[in-house]
mmCIF file of C-alpha atoms in Angstrom:
data_model
loop_
_atom_site.group_PDB
_atom_site.id
_atom_site.type_symbol
_atom_site.label_atom_id
_atom_site.label_comp_id
_atom_site.label_asym_id
_atom_site.label_seq_id
_atom_site.Cartn_x
_atom_site.Cartn_y
_atom_site.Cartn_z
ATOM 1 C CA ASP R 1 0.000 0.000 0.000
ATOM 2 C CA GLN R 2 1.659 3.188 -1.204
ATOM 3 C CA GLN R 3 1.233 5.937 1.349
ATOM 4 C CA VAL R 4 2.860 8.596 -0.839
ATOM 5 C CA LYS R 5 1.821 8.674 -4.477
ATOM 6 C CA GLN R 6 3.271 10.510 -7.408
ATOM 7 C CA ASN R 7 0.923 9.388 -10.123
ATOM 8 C CA SER R 8 2.618 11.014 -13.093
ATOM 9 C CA PRO R 9 5.929 9.351 -13.958
ATOM 10 C CA SER R 10 7.165 12.226 -16.092
ATOM 11 C CA LEU R 11 6.631 15.855 -17.015
ATOM 12 C CA SER R 12 8.064 17.929 -19.851
ATOM 13 C CA VAL R 13 7.931 21.735 -19.851
ATOM 14 C CA GLN R 14 9.416 24.553 -21.863
ATOM 15 C CA GLU R 15 12.205 26.598 -20.326
ATOM 16 C CA GLY R 16 10.807 29.691 -18.603
ATOM 17 C CA ARG R 17 7.396 28.133 -17.990
ATOM 18 C CA ILE R 18 6.010 26.807 -14.721
ATOM 19 C CA SER R 19 6.543 23.200 -13.666
ATOM 20 C CA ILE R 20 3.917 21.752 -11.331
ATOM 21 C CA LEU R 21 4.729 18.435 -9.687
ATOM 22 C CA ASN R 22 1.964 16.748 -7.729
ATOM 23 C CA CYS R 23 1.949 14.393 -4.775
ATOM 24 C CA ASP R 24 -0.831 12.713 -2.801
ATOM 25 C CA TYR R 25 -0.661 10.922 0.527
ATOM 26 C CA THR R 26 -2.985 8.646 2.430
ATOM 27 C CA ASN R 27 -1.621 8.571 5.979
ATOM 28 C CA SER R 28 -3.274 11.277 8.086
ATOM 29 C CA MET R 29 -0.435 10.996 10.617
ATOM 30 C CA PHE R 30 1.964 12.640 8.174
ATOM 31 C CA ASP R 31 2.711 16.169 9.301
ATOM 32 C CA TYR R 32 5.923 17.081 7.524
ATOM 33 C CA PHE R 33 6.563 16.948 3.808
ATOM 34 C CA LEU R 34 9.705 17.289 1.765
ATOM 35 C CA TRP R 35 10.784 17.365 -1.844
ATOM 36 C CA TYR R 36 14.061 15.864 -2.972
ATOM 37 C CA LYS R 37 15.780 16.216 -6.322
ATOM 38 C CA LYS R 38 17.932 13.494 -7.829
ATOM 39 C CA TYR R 39 20.378 13.607 -10.725
ATOM 40 C CA PRO R 40 21.615 10.357 -12.312
ATOM 41 C CA ALA R 41 24.362 8.589 -10.343
ATOM 42 C CA GLU R 42 23.907 10.914 -7.379
ATOM 43 C CA GLY R 43 21.968 10.628 -4.134
ATOM 44 C CA PRO R 44 18.792 12.671 -3.668
ATOM 45 C CA THR R 45 19.321 16.188 -2.358
ATOM 46 C CA PHE R 46 16.906 18.126 -0.192
ATOM 47 C CA LEU R 47 15.010 20.860 -2.012
ATOM 48 C CA ILE R 48 12.215 22.287 0.120
ATOM 49 C CA SER R 49 9.917 21.240 2.947
ATOM 50 C CA ILE R 50 6.634 22.221 4.556
ATOM 51 C CA SER R 51 5.078 21.575 7.917
ATOM 52 C CA SER R 52 1.395 20.734 8.200
ATOM 53 C CA ILE R 53 0.792 23.959 10.124
ATOM 54 C CA LYS R 54 1.449 25.864 6.905
ATOM 55 C CA ASP R 55 -0.142 25.749 3.484
ATOM 56 C CA LYS R 56 2.679 27.336 1.525
ATOM 57 C CA ASN R 57 6.446 27.592 1.685
ATOM 58 C CA GLU R 58 8.535 29.494 -0.807
ATOM 59 C CA ASP R 59 12.258 29.407 -1.511
ATOM 60 C CA GLY R 60 13.383 31.311 -4.575
ATOM 61 C CA ARG R 61 11.958 29.692 -7.687
ATOM 62 C CA PHE R 62 10.499 26.820 -5.660
ATOM 63 C CA THR R 63 7.163 26.894 -3.837
ATOM 64 C CA VAL R 64 5.455 23.998 -2.129
ATOM 65 C CA PHE R 65 1.706 24.089 -1.499
ATOM 66 C CA LEU R 66 -0.058 21.816 0.973
ATOM 67 C CA ASN R 67 -3.775 21.039 0.986
ATOM 68 C CA LYS R 68 -4.324 18.968 4.115
ATOM 69 C CA SER R 69 -8.005 18.332 3.561
ATOM 70 C CA ALA R 70 -7.233 16.843 0.158
ATOM 71 C CA LYS R 71 -4.025 15.185 1.377
ATOM 72 C CA HIS R 72 -2.290 16.761 -1.592
ATOM 73 C CA LEU R 73 0.854 18.774 -2.081
ATOM 74 C CA SER R 74 2.475 20.275 -5.112
ATOM 75 C CA LEU R 75 5.844 21.720 -6.021
ATOM 76 C CA HIS R 76 5.904 24.719 -8.338
ATOM 77 C CA ILE R 77 9.077 25.734 -10.133
ATOM 78 C CA VAL R 78 8.965 29.150 -11.762
ATOM 79 C CA PRO R 79 10.630 29.848 -14.099
ATOM 80 C CA SER R 80 11.789 26.359 -15.057
ATOM 81 C CA GLN R 81 15.388 26.013 -16.211
ATOM 82 C CA PRO R 82 17.123 23.182 -18.114
ATOM 83 C CA GLY R 83 19.227 22.492 -14.994
ATOM 84 C CA ASP R 84 16.028 21.602 -13.162
ATOM 85 C CA SER R 85 15.767 18.440 -15.275
ATOM 86 C CA ALA R 86 15.967 15.625 -12.715
ATOM 87 C CA VAL R 87 13.849 13.137 -10.797
ATOM 88 C CA TYR R 88 11.810 14.742 -8.023
ATOM 89 C CA PHE R 89 10.720 12.712 -5.015
ATOM 90 C CA CYS R 90 7.956 13.684 -2.648
ATOM 91 C CA ALA R 91 8.449 12.440 0.926
ATOM 92 C CA ALA R 92 6.417 12.522 4.111
ATOM 93 C CA SER R 93 7.076 12.000 7.774
ATOM 94 C CA ALA R 94 5.127 11.836 11.020
ATOM 95 C CA ILE R 95 7.469 13.961 13.112
ATOM 96 C CA SER R 96 4.973 14.101 15.939
ATOM 97 C CA THR R 97 6.114 10.527 16.576
ATOM 98 C CA GLY R 98 9.619 11.791 17.230
ATOM 99 C CA ALA R 99 12.409 13.720 15.587
ATOM 100 C CA ASN R 100 14.286 11.935 12.823
ATOM 101 C CA SER R 101 11.365 9.629 12.149
ATOM 102 C CA LYS R 102 11.700 7.835 8.844
ATOM 103 C CA LEU R 103 10.576 9.336 5.572
ATOM 104 C CA THR R 104 8.176 7.617 3.222
ATOM 105 C CA PHE R 105 8.923 8.406 -0.407
ATOM 106 C CA GLY R 106 6.884 8.427 -3.573
ATOM 107 C CA LYS R 107 8.105 6.782 -6.782
ATOM 108 C CA GLY R 108 9.384 10.060 -8.183
ATOM 109 C CA ILE R 109 8.619 12.092 -11.275
ATOM 110 C CA THR R 110 11.101 12.774 -14.044
ATOM 111 C CA LEU R 111 11.056 16.427 -15.041
ATOM 112 C CA SER R 112 12.493 17.459 -18.387
ATOM 113 C CA VAL R 113 12.883 21.160 -19.115
ATOM 114 C CA ARG R 114 13.265 21.841 -22.837
ATOM 115 C CA PRO R 115 15.496 24.758 -23.858
ATOM 116 C CA GLY C 1 33.543 14.028 6.567
ATOM 117 C CA ALA C 2 31.597 16.686 4.757
ATOM 118 C CA GLY C 3 28.985 14.334 3.374
ATOM 119 C CA VAL C 4 27.659 10.801 3.557
ATOM 120 C CA SER C 5 30.106 8.395 1.992
ATOM 121 C CA GLN C 6 29.129 5.006 0.577
ATOM 122 C CA SER C 7 31.311 2.220 -0.708
ATOM 123 C CA PRO C 8 31.632 0.586 -3.088
ATOM 124 C CA SER C 9 29.945 2.811 -5.639
ATOM 125 C CA ASN C 10 29.311 -0.202 -7.864
ATOM 126 C CA LYS C 11 29.215 -3.894 -7.072
ATOM 127 C CA VAL C 12 28.618 -6.819 -9.397
ATOM 128 C CA THR C 13 28.186 -10.144 -7.687
ATOM 129 C CA GLU C 14 27.166 -13.646 -8.602
ATOM 130 C CA LYS C 15 23.837 -14.984 -7.465
ATOM 131 C CA GLY C 16 24.193 -16.768 -4.140
ATOM 132 C CA LYS C 17 27.175 -14.751 -2.920
ATOM 133 C CA ASP C 18 27.118 -12.464 0.119
ATOM 134 C CA VAL C 19 27.763 -8.724 -0.184
ATOM 135 C CA GLU C 20 28.543 -5.962 2.293
ATOM 136 C CA LEU C 21 27.739 -2.332 1.638
ATOM 137 C CA ARG C 22 29.273 0.381 3.764
ATOM 138 C CA CYS C 23 27.993 3.779 4.849
ATOM 139 C CA ASP C 24 29.945 6.536 6.580
ATOM 140 C CA PRO C 25 27.449 9.118 7.855
ATOM 141 C CA ILE C 26 28.057 12.772 8.566
ATOM 142 C CA SER C 27 29.962 13.124 11.820
ATOM 143 C CA GLY C 28 27.608 13.802 14.713
ATOM 144 C CA HIS C 29 24.455 12.683 12.941
ATOM 145 C CA THR C 30 22.567 10.403 15.283
ATOM 146 C CA ALA C 31 20.155 8.907 12.770
ATOM 147 C CA LEU C 32 21.146 6.657 9.875
ATOM 148 C CA TYR C 33 18.847 5.147 7.260
ATOM 149 C CA TRP C 34 19.142 2.619 4.468
ATOM 150 C CA TYR C 35 16.870 2.780 1.438
ATOM 151 C CA ARG C 36 16.975 1.076 -1.915
ATOM 152 C CA GLN C 37 15.729 2.057 -5.320
ATOM 153 C CA SER C 38 14.935 -0.703 -7.741
ATOM 154 C CA LEU C 39 14.493 0.023 -11.443
ATOM 155 C CA GLY C 40 11.356 2.105 -11.985
ATOM 156 C CA GLN C 41 10.527 2.196 -8.311
ATOM 157 C CA GLY C 42 10.675 4.801 -5.574
ATOM 158 C CA LEU C 43 12.857 4.803 -2.530
ATOM 159 C CA GLU C 44 12.037 1.775 -0.409
ATOM 160 C CA PHE C 45 12.802 2.034 3.299
ATOM 161 C CA LEU C 46 14.957 -0.786 4.659
ATOM 162 C CA ILE C 47 16.249 0.020 8.163
ATOM 163 C CA TYR C 48 16.745 2.965 10.508
ATOM 164 C CA PHE C 49 19.184 3.497 13.372
ATOM 165 C CA GLN C 50 18.611 6.229 15.938
ATOM 166 C CA GLY C 51 21.280 6.722 18.572
ATOM 167 C CA ASN C 52 21.457 3.785 20.963
ATOM 168 C CA SER C 53 17.864 2.709 20.386
ATOM 169 C CA ALA C 54 16.997 -0.613 18.852
ATOM 170 C CA PRO C 55 16.948 -0.238 15.043
ATOM 171 C CA ASP C 56 13.699 -0.129 13.105
ATOM 172 C CA LYS C 57 14.089 -3.140 10.812
ATOM 173 C CA SER C 58 10.533 -3.105 9.528
ATOM 174 C CA GLY C 59 11.559 -2.496 5.914
ATOM 175 C CA LEU C 60 14.024 -5.352 5.490
ATOM 176 C CA PRO C 61 12.546 -7.564 2.737
ATOM 177 C CA SER C 62 13.813 -10.901 4.028
ATOM 178 C CA ASP C 63 16.046 -12.465 6.654
ATOM 179 C CA ARG C 64 18.869 -12.451 4.107
ATOM 180 C CA PHE C 65 19.204 -8.740 4.821
ATOM 181 C CA SER C 66 20.839 -7.399 7.963
ATOM 182 C CA ALA C 67 22.557 -4.221 9.047
ATOM 183 C CA GLU C 68 24.618 -2.999 11.919
ATOM 184 C CA ARG C 69 25.928 0.311 13.058
ATOM 185 C CA THR C 70 29.128 0.201 15.045
ATOM 186 C CA GLY C 71 29.928 2.852 17.626
ATOM 187 C CA GLY C 72 27.024 4.992 16.486
ATOM 188 C CA SER C 73 28.843 5.835 13.283
ATOM 189 C CA VAL C 74 29.675 3.567 10.337
ATOM 190 C CA SER C 75 26.983 1.185 9.155
ATOM 191 C CA THR C 76 27.221 -2.001 7.111
ATOM 192 C CA LEU C 77 24.313 -3.509 5.185
ATOM 193 C CA THR C 78 24.817 -7.213 4.505
ATOM 194 C CA ILE C 79 22.880 -9.230 1.954
ATOM 195 C CA GLN C 80 23.383 -12.973 2.167
ATOM 196 C CA ARG C 81 22.843 -15.401 -0.697
ATOM 197 C CA THR C 82 22.077 -12.601 -3.126
ATOM 198 C CA GLN C 83 19.262 -12.996 -5.640
ATOM 199 C CA GLN C 84 18.699 -11.166 -8.918
ATOM 200 C CA GLU C 85 15.784 -9.232 -7.418
ATOM 201 C CA ASP C 86 18.259 -7.685 -4.952
ATOM 202 C CA SER C 87 19.729 -5.674 -7.825
ATOM 203 C CA ALA C 88 19.121 -2.027 -7.001
ATOM 204 C CA VAL C 89 20.786 1.185 -5.896
ATOM 205 C CA TYR C 90 21.244 1.080 -2.132
ATOM 206 C CA LEU C 91 21.164 4.529 -0.577
ATOM 207 C CA CYS C 92 22.295 5.521 2.872
ATOM 208 C CA ALA C 93 21.262 8.765 4.561
ATOM 209 C CA SER C 94 21.990 10.412 7.880
ATOM 210 C CA SER C 95 20.159 13.072 9.808
ATOM 211 C CA GLY C 96 21.031 15.411 12.651
ATOM 212 C CA THR C 97 18.767 17.720 14.569
ATOM 213 C CA ASN C 98 16.675 18.865 11.627
ATOM 214 C CA TYR C 99 14.163 16.736 9.809
ATOM 215 C CA GLY C 100 15.869 16.345 6.468
ATOM 216 C CA TYR C 101 18.208 13.647 5.311
ATOM 217 C CA THR C 102 21.587 13.936 3.656
ATOM 218 C CA PHE C 103 22.015 11.070 1.225
ATOM 219 C CA GLY C 104 25.130 9.396 -0.049
ATOM 220 C CA SER C 105 25.600 8.684 -3.745
ATOM 221 C CA GLY C 106 24.553 5.095 -3.312
ATOM 222 C CA THR C 107 25.910 1.668 -4.174
ATOM 223 C CA ARG C 108 24.653 0.173 -7.414
ATOM 224 C CA LEU C 109 24.359 -3.567 -6.829
ATOM 225 C CA THR C 110 24.001 -5.897 -9.777
ATOM 226 C CA VAL C 111 23.419 -9.595 -9.158
ATOM 227 C CA VAL C 112 24.208 -11.747 -12.186
#
């Protein structure tokens, strides 16, 4: 049973446009959400996170939106750049169960930004 | 070190052999995690060490898999009698006082 779902395996956007990456979760205990970015032959790197007490967190070109009632979050990248082409993983944690609790990851979405 | 170090970066082994994968976490990080990514799949949780607590082994797929963390630092993931379905990228991560992980580059295991 997948608790974190990234239903679209891939997304292609034009450079300069907005990229919207979606993620759904089923476990209502999740209260902290993260996005990781992964290039080939490298480990995932942390991108941005959001706590369940917020509905939006912004960091430069990256914004994460959280809709708790829908158990849905999305990552917006504006403007998209060719260097953003990578696999993006959505992850969730129930930190109320304790700090450093394990993350549950989605399957990832491959973003391609066309020049 | 500055980051999480994993070795070897690549490992090809024959079916039925045992393999050991090593992870050197960031110094001072109390939490250490092992995940694996099989082809076309997401990151699958394997095991989690937190300080001196008993590890959370709930993600280990079979009793052929085991892991230890010596002295609260270096960890070794051991797969006995490897099978072809064990082929994957094995990722180690460590975490300090914040809630994000720092991942290593992974070990790509191929069982032939």
